[in-house]
Amino acid sequence: MYINEQFGPAEIASWVNVDAATASRRIFSDEAIFQLEIERIFGNAWLYIGHESEIPAVGDFVTRLMGKDPVILVRVTENEIAVLLNSCPHRGAMLCQADAGNGKGLICPYHGWAFSNAGRLVATSTDDGLYADRVDFRTLDLRSAAKVSSYAGLIYATWNADAPSLDDYLGDIRWAIDLCFNRTPGGVEVLGAPHRWEMGSNWKIGPINFSGDGPHFTQLHGPIAKVTQGIEKPDLRAALQASNSISWGNGHNGVIQMTPEDSGIAFFGQDPDLIPLMEQTLQPDQLAVRKRILQAVNNVFPNHSWTHNPVSYTPGKPPVHFLAMRVWQPVAANRT
Ligand code: FES
Ligand SMILES: [Fe+2]
């Protein structure tokens, strides 16, 4: 039986009861449900791959994952970015083992087939009559993502040729993306290579935290908030109770915690040099929220989150905001 025939729509609907605010634990632990998610969600949704500032020059590449598929994100020309399946069409060897680099193209380490950065097969070591005319080499380019697009420097790709445009897919969460990634004319730049951790839990745990689990903050992060932000637990609880849990539509969600309207605190933790740039860049409704942001977390469905938090790196010194992205890569039902 194919995995997508294993569960009927009624059974799938029974796993989450929106009215009762409950979900079956199976969605976090059942390997068959996990495989269904890999196929239906990660095989179809727009997935975050990387930031444009990670591949500024022609030939720059980074290797990433789309669900469980390894891919290469590469700048083909100044204006063209490709997302290629990191698997040789000859016998399936992984083409690129490096995390990042720059190259004119790809040569497979197994039998030496060569591909352009756009994924075209340009030379084979086995085209000397070995396959006679049984193989049409023109069909053996690297598999590319069906669509690749970016918003605010954030590059997403999908395997689904029928997917809506990235703008339509992101919809209203673009408003919140602007608050963090488009708040100045120059946007943001990603610093350094990704840090990678392995978690012994399902991939959805992270996105749910970044989508609406404000209440964990007081208990779990309360002690850290006291040390790094100078905020006492009761004040933190009050601020969280006044925070907004937002559904942006299309499965995208977030929590924006704001300072009280009458607090007189504006641009808490923001570098003073950035304030005139934000005033010049953001729309008036965005600026009104931006002024009062204490911390904000958001998640683009399914697995791309970011957190924007103030931290004081030196005790007694005012906090400064950091912006960090998370990509929750599914490994197994109980491993991310
Ligand atoms: S597997 Fe890549 S050239 Fe053979
Ligand atoms: Fe948290």
Coordinates of C-alpha atoms and ligand atoms in Angstrom, one line a residue:
M1 CA 0.0 0.0 0.0
Y2 CA 1.3 3.4 -0.9
I3 CA 1.8 5.7 2.1
N4 CA -0.7 8.3 0.9
E5 CA -3.4 5.6 0.7
Q6 CA -2.8 4.5 4.2
F7 CA -4.9 7.2 5.9
G8 CA -8.3 8.4 4.8
P9 CA -9.4 12.1 5.1
A10 CA -11.6 11.3 8.1
E11 CA -8.8 9.7 10.0
I12 CA -6.4 12.5 9.3
A13 CA -9.1 15.1 10.4
S14 CA -9.4 13.1 13.7
W15 CA -5.8 13.8 14.7
V16 CA -6.5 17.5 15.6
N17 CA -9.6 18.8 17.3
V18 CA -9.5 22.5 16.9
D19 CA -12.7 23.1 19.1
A20 CA -11.2 21.1 22.0
A21 CA -7.7 22.6 21.5
T22 CA -6.2 19.1 21.4
A23 CA -4.1 17.0 19.1
S24 CA -3.2 13.4 19.1
R25 CA 0.3 12.6 20.2
R26 CA 0.6 10.4 17.2
I27 CA 1.3 13.4 15.0
F28 CA 4.6 13.9 16.9
S29 CA 5.7 10.2 17.0
D30 CA 4.1 8.1 14.3
E31 CA 6.6 7.2 11.6
A32 CA 3.9 6.6 9.0
I33 CA 2.4 10.1 9.6
F34 CA 5.9 11.5 9.4
Q35 CA 6.4 9.9 6.0
L36 CA 3.0 11.3 4.9
E37 CA 4.2 14.8 5.9
I38 CA 7.5 14.4 4.0
E39 CA 5.5 13.5 0.9
R40 CA 2.6 15.9 1.1
I41 CA 4.0 18.9 3.0
F42 CA 7.7 18.9 2.1
G43 CA 7.0 17.7 -1.4
N44 CA 4.6 20.6 -2.1
A45 CA 5.1 23.6 0.1
W46 CA 7.5 26.5 -0.5
L47 CA 10.5 25.8 1.7
Y48 CA 13.1 28.2 2.9
I49 CA 16.5 27.4 1.4
G50 CA 18.9 30.3 2.3
H51 CA 19.5 34.1 2.2
E52 CA 20.7 36.0 -0.9
S53 CA 23.6 37.4 1.1
E54 CA 24.9 33.8 1.6
I55 CA 25.6 33.6 -2.2
P56 CA 26.6 37.1 -3.3
A57 CA 28.9 36.2 -6.2
V58 CA 28.3 34.2 -9.3
G59 CA 29.3 30.6 -8.6
D60 CA 28.7 30.9 -4.9
F61 CA 26.8 27.9 -3.4
V62 CA 25.6 26.4 -0.2
T63 CA 24.1 22.9 0.4
R64 CA 20.8 22.6 2.2
L65 CA 17.8 20.3 2.6
M66 CA 14.3 20.4 1.3
G67 CA 12.5 18.0 3.6
K68 CA 14.9 15.0 3.4
D69 CA 16.2 15.9 -0.1
P70 CA 19.7 17.4 -0.2
V71 CA 19.9 20.4 -2.5
I72 CA 22.5 22.8 -3.8
L73 CA 21.6 26.5 -3.8
V74 CA 23.8 28.3 -6.3
R75 CA 24.0 31.7 -7.9
V76 CA 24.2 30.9 -11.7
T77 CA 24.3 34.5 -12.9
E78 CA 24.0 37.8 -11.2
N79 CA 20.2 37.5 -11.6
E80 CA 19.6 33.8 -11.6
I81 CA 19.6 31.4 -8.7
A82 CA 19.1 27.7 -9.0
V83 CA 18.1 25.0 -6.5
L84 CA 19.4 21.6 -7.7
L85 CA 18.9 18.1 -6.3
N86 CA 22.3 17.1 -4.9
S87 CA 22.2 13.7 -6.5
C88 CA 23.9 12.6 -9.7
P89 CA 21.4 11.4 -12.4
H90 CA 23.9 8.7 -13.4
R91 CA 24.0 6.4 -10.3
G92 CA 22.8 8.7 -7.6
A93 CA 26.1 9.8 -5.9
M94 CA 25.9 12.9 -3.8
L95 CA 27.5 15.5 -6.1
C96 CA 28.6 18.2 -3.6
Q97 CA 29.8 17.3 -0.1
A98 CA 30.8 20.8 0.9
D99 CA 28.7 23.1 3.1
A100 CA 29.5 26.2 1.0
G101 CA 32.0 27.4 -1.6
N102 CA 32.3 28.8 -5.1
G103 CA 32.7 26.9 -8.4
K104 CA 32.3 27.1 -12.1
G105 CA 30.2 23.9 -12.1
L106 CA 30.0 20.4 -10.6
I107 CA 31.9 17.3 -11.3
C108 CA 30.6 14.1 -9.8
P109 CA 33.2 12.3 -7.6
Y110 CA 32.0 8.8 -8.7
H111 CA 32.4 8.7 -12.6
G112 CA 33.2 12.3 -13.4
W113 CA 30.1 13.5 -15.2
A114 CA 30.2 17.3 -15.3
F115 CA 27.3 19.8 -14.8
S116 CA 27.0 23.5 -15.2
N117 CA 25.9 25.6 -12.3
A118 CA 22.4 25.7 -13.9
G119 CA 22.3 21.9 -13.7
R120 CA 22.9 21.1 -17.3
L121 CA 24.9 17.9 -18.1
V122 CA 27.8 19.2 -20.1
A123 CA 30.2 16.2 -20.3
T124 CA 30.2 12.5 -19.3
S125 CA 33.1 10.2 -19.0
T126 CA 31.0 7.4 -20.3
D127 CA 29.8 8.9 -23.6
D128 CA 32.4 7.0 -25.6
G129 CA 29.9 4.5 -26.9
L130 CA 29.4 2.6 -23.7
Y131 CA 25.7 3.2 -23.7
A132 CA 25.5 3.2 -27.6
D133 CA 22.3 5.1 -28.3
R134 CA 20.2 3.5 -25.5
V135 CA 20.6 6.7 -23.4
D136 CA 19.4 10.1 -24.2
F137 CA 21.9 12.3 -22.3
R138 CA 19.8 15.4 -22.9
T139 CA 17.3 14.0 -20.3
L140 CA 20.0 13.7 -17.6
D141 CA 20.4 17.2 -16.4
L142 CA 20.2 17.7 -12.6
R143 CA 16.7 17.8 -11.2
S144 CA 15.8 21.4 -10.3
A145 CA 13.2 22.7 -7.9
A146 CA 10.0 23.5 -9.8
K147 CA 10.0 27.1 -8.6
V148 CA 12.6 29.3 -6.9
S149 CA 11.8 32.8 -5.7
S150 CA 12.8 35.3 -2.9
Y151 CA 11.2 37.9 -0.7
A152 CA 13.3 40.3 1.4
G153 CA 16.4 38.3 0.5
L154 CA 14.8 35.1 1.8
I155 CA 15.1 32.4 -0.9
Y156 CA 12.4 29.7 -1.0
A157 CA 11.9 26.8 -3.4
T158 CA 9.2 24.2 -4.1
W159 CA 9.1 20.9 -5.9
N160 CA 5.5 21.6 -6.9
A161 CA 5.1 23.1 -10.4
D162 CA 1.5 24.0 -9.6
A163 CA 2.4 25.9 -6.4
P164 CA 1.0 29.5 -6.1
S165 CA 3.5 32.3 -6.5
L166 CA 5.8 32.9 -3.4
D167 CA 4.0 36.3 -2.9
D168 CA 0.6 34.6 -2.8
Y169 CA 2.0 31.8 -0.6
L170 CA 3.5 34.2 2.0
G171 CA 0.5 36.5 1.8
D172 CA 0.0 38.6 5.0
I173 CA 3.2 37.3 6.8
R174 CA 5.1 39.6 4.4
W175 CA 4.0 42.4 6.7
A176 CA 5.9 40.7 9.6
I177 CA 8.8 39.8 7.4
D178 CA 9.2 43.5 6.5
L179 CA 9.4 44.3 10.2
C180 CA 12.6 42.3 10.6
F181 CA 14.2 41.7 7.2
N182 CA 13.1 44.8 5.3
R183 CA 13.2 47.5 8.0
T184 CA 16.1 49.4 6.5
P185 CA 16.8 50.1 2.8
G186 CA 19.8 47.6 2.8
G187 CA 17.8 44.8 4.4
V188 CA 19.8 42.2 6.4
E189 CA 22.9 40.2 5.8
V190 CA 23.3 36.6 7.2
L191 CA 26.5 36.3 9.3
G192 CA 28.5 33.1 9.3
A193 CA 27.5 29.5 8.5
P194 CA 24.5 27.9 10.1
H195 CA 24.8 26.3 13.5
R196 CA 23.3 22.9 13.5
W197 CA 21.8 21.0 16.4
E198 CA 20.0 17.6 16.5
M199 CA 16.8 17.4 18.6
G200 CA 15.2 14.2 19.9
S201 CA 11.7 15.4 19.0
N202 CA 9.4 15.9 16.0
W203 CA 10.0 18.7 13.5
K204 CA 6.7 20.5 14.4
I205 CA 7.7 21.2 18.0
G206 CA 9.9 24.2 16.9
P207 CA 7.4 25.8 14.5
I208 CA 4.6 25.5 17.1
N209 CA 6.9 27.3 19.7
F210 CA 7.5 30.0 17.2
S211 CA 3.9 30.2 16.1
G212 CA 1.9 30.7 19.3
D213 CA 3.4 29.1 22.4
G214 CA 3.9 32.4 24.2
P215 CA 3.1 30.9 27.6
H216 CA 6.3 28.8 27.8
F217 CA 8.4 31.9 27.8
T218 CA 7.7 33.0 31.4
Q219 CA 8.6 29.5 32.8
L220 CA 11.3 28.3 30.5
H221 CA 13.1 31.5 29.6
G222 CA 12.2 33.5 32.7
P223 CA 15.5 33.1 34.4
I224 CA 17.4 34.0 31.2
A225 CA 15.1 37.0 30.6
K226 CA 16.0 38.3 34.1
V227 CA 19.8 38.0 33.5
T228 CA 19.9 39.2 29.9
Q229 CA 17.0 41.6 29.8
G230 CA 16.6 42.7 33.4
I231 CA 12.9 41.7 33.3
E232 CA 11.3 40.2 36.4
K233 CA 9.0 37.1 36.0
P234 CA 5.7 38.9 36.9
D235 CA 6.5 41.7 34.5
L236 CA 7.3 39.2 31.8
R237 CA 4.1 37.4 32.5
A238 CA 2.1 40.7 32.2
A239 CA 3.9 41.6 29.0
L240 CA 3.2 38.1 27.5
Q241 CA -0.5 38.3 28.5
A242 CA -0.6 41.6 26.5
S243 CA 1.1 40.1 23.5
N244 CA -0.5 39.3 20.2
S245 CA -0.7 35.7 18.8
I246 CA -1.3 36.2 15.1
S247 CA -2.5 33.9 12.4
W248 CA -1.2 35.4 9.1
G249 CA -3.1 32.9 7.0
N250 CA -1.8 29.9 4.9
G251 CA -0.5 28.2 8.0
H252 CA 1.9 31.1 8.9
N253 CA 1.7 32.3 12.5
G254 CA 3.6 34.4 15.1
V255 CA 3.7 36.1 18.4
I256 CA 4.6 39.8 18.7
Q257 CA 5.2 41.0 22.2
M258 CA 4.9 44.7 22.5
T259 CA 5.7 47.3 25.3
P260 CA 2.5 48.8 26.7
E261 CA 1.2 51.8 24.6
D262 CA 1.6 54.2 27.5
S263 CA 5.1 52.9 28.6
G264 CA 6.9 55.7 26.8
I265 CA 9.5 53.1 25.6
A266 CA 10.2 53.3 21.9
F267 CA 12.5 51.1 19.8
F268 CA 13.5 49.1 22.8
G269 CA 17.0 47.5 22.2
Q270 CA 17.3 49.1 18.7
D271 CA 20.6 50.7 17.6
P272 CA 19.9 54.4 17.4
D273 CA 21.5 54.6 14.0
L274 CA 18.8 52.3 12.6
I275 CA 15.8 54.3 13.8
P276 CA 15.8 57.0 11.1
L277 CA 16.3 54.2 8.5
M278 CA 13.3 52.3 9.8
E279 CA 11.3 55.6 9.8
Q280 CA 12.2 56.0 6.2
T281 CA 11.5 52.4 5.1
L282 CA 8.5 51.0 7.0
Q283 CA 4.8 51.9 6.3
P284 CA 3.1 53.9 9.1
D285 CA 1.2 50.9 10.5
Q286 CA 4.4 48.8 10.5
L287 CA 6.3 51.6 12.2
A288 CA 3.7 51.9 14.9
V289 CA 4.2 48.2 15.8
R290 CA 8.0 48.3 15.2
K291 CA 8.3 51.1 17.8
R292 CA 6.8 48.9 20.5
I293 CA 8.3 45.4 19.7
L294 CA 9.8 43.8 22.7
Q295 CA 10.3 40.5 21.1
A296 CA 8.8 38.7 18.1
V297 CA 8.7 35.2 16.8
N298 CA 7.2 34.0 13.5
N299 CA 7.0 30.8 11.4
V300 CA 6.4 30.5 7.7
F301 CA 4.7 27.2 7.1
P302 CA 6.0 24.6 7.4
N303 CA 9.4 25.0 9.0
H304 CA 11.0 28.5 8.7
S305 CA 11.1 30.5 11.9
W306 CA 12.8 33.6 13.2
T307 CA 13.2 35.2 16.5
H308 CA 13.9 38.9 17.2
N309 CA 14.9 39.4 20.8
P310 CA 16.7 41.9 23.0
V311 CA 19.6 40.7 25.0
S312 CA 22.1 42.5 27.2
Y313 CA 25.5 41.1 26.6
T314 CA 27.0 43.0 29.5
P315 CA 25.2 43.1 32.8
G316 CA 23.7 46.5 33.5
K317 CA 24.1 47.6 29.8
P318 CA 21.0 48.2 27.7
P319 CA 19.9 45.2 25.6
V320 CA 20.3 45.1 21.8
H321 CA 18.1 43.1 19.5
F322 CA 19.4 40.1 17.7
L323 CA 17.6 38.4 14.7
A324 CA 18.1 34.7 14.2
M325 CA 16.5 32.2 11.8
R326 CA 15.7 28.5 12.5
V327 CA 14.9 25.9 9.9
W328 CA 13.4 22.7 11.5
Q329 CA 14.6 19.9 9.2
P330 CA 12.7 16.7 9.5
V331 CA 14.9 13.6 10.1
A332 CA 12.5 11.0 11.6
A333 CA 9.2 11.2 13.5
N334 CA 11.2 11.8 16.7
R335 CA 14.4 13.4 15.3
T336 CA 14.9 16.9 13.9
Ligands
FES1 S1 27.2 8.6 -10.2 FE1 27.8 10.5 -10.9 S2 29.0 10.2 -12.6 FE2 28.3 8.2 -11.9
FE2 FE 11.3 29.6 23.5

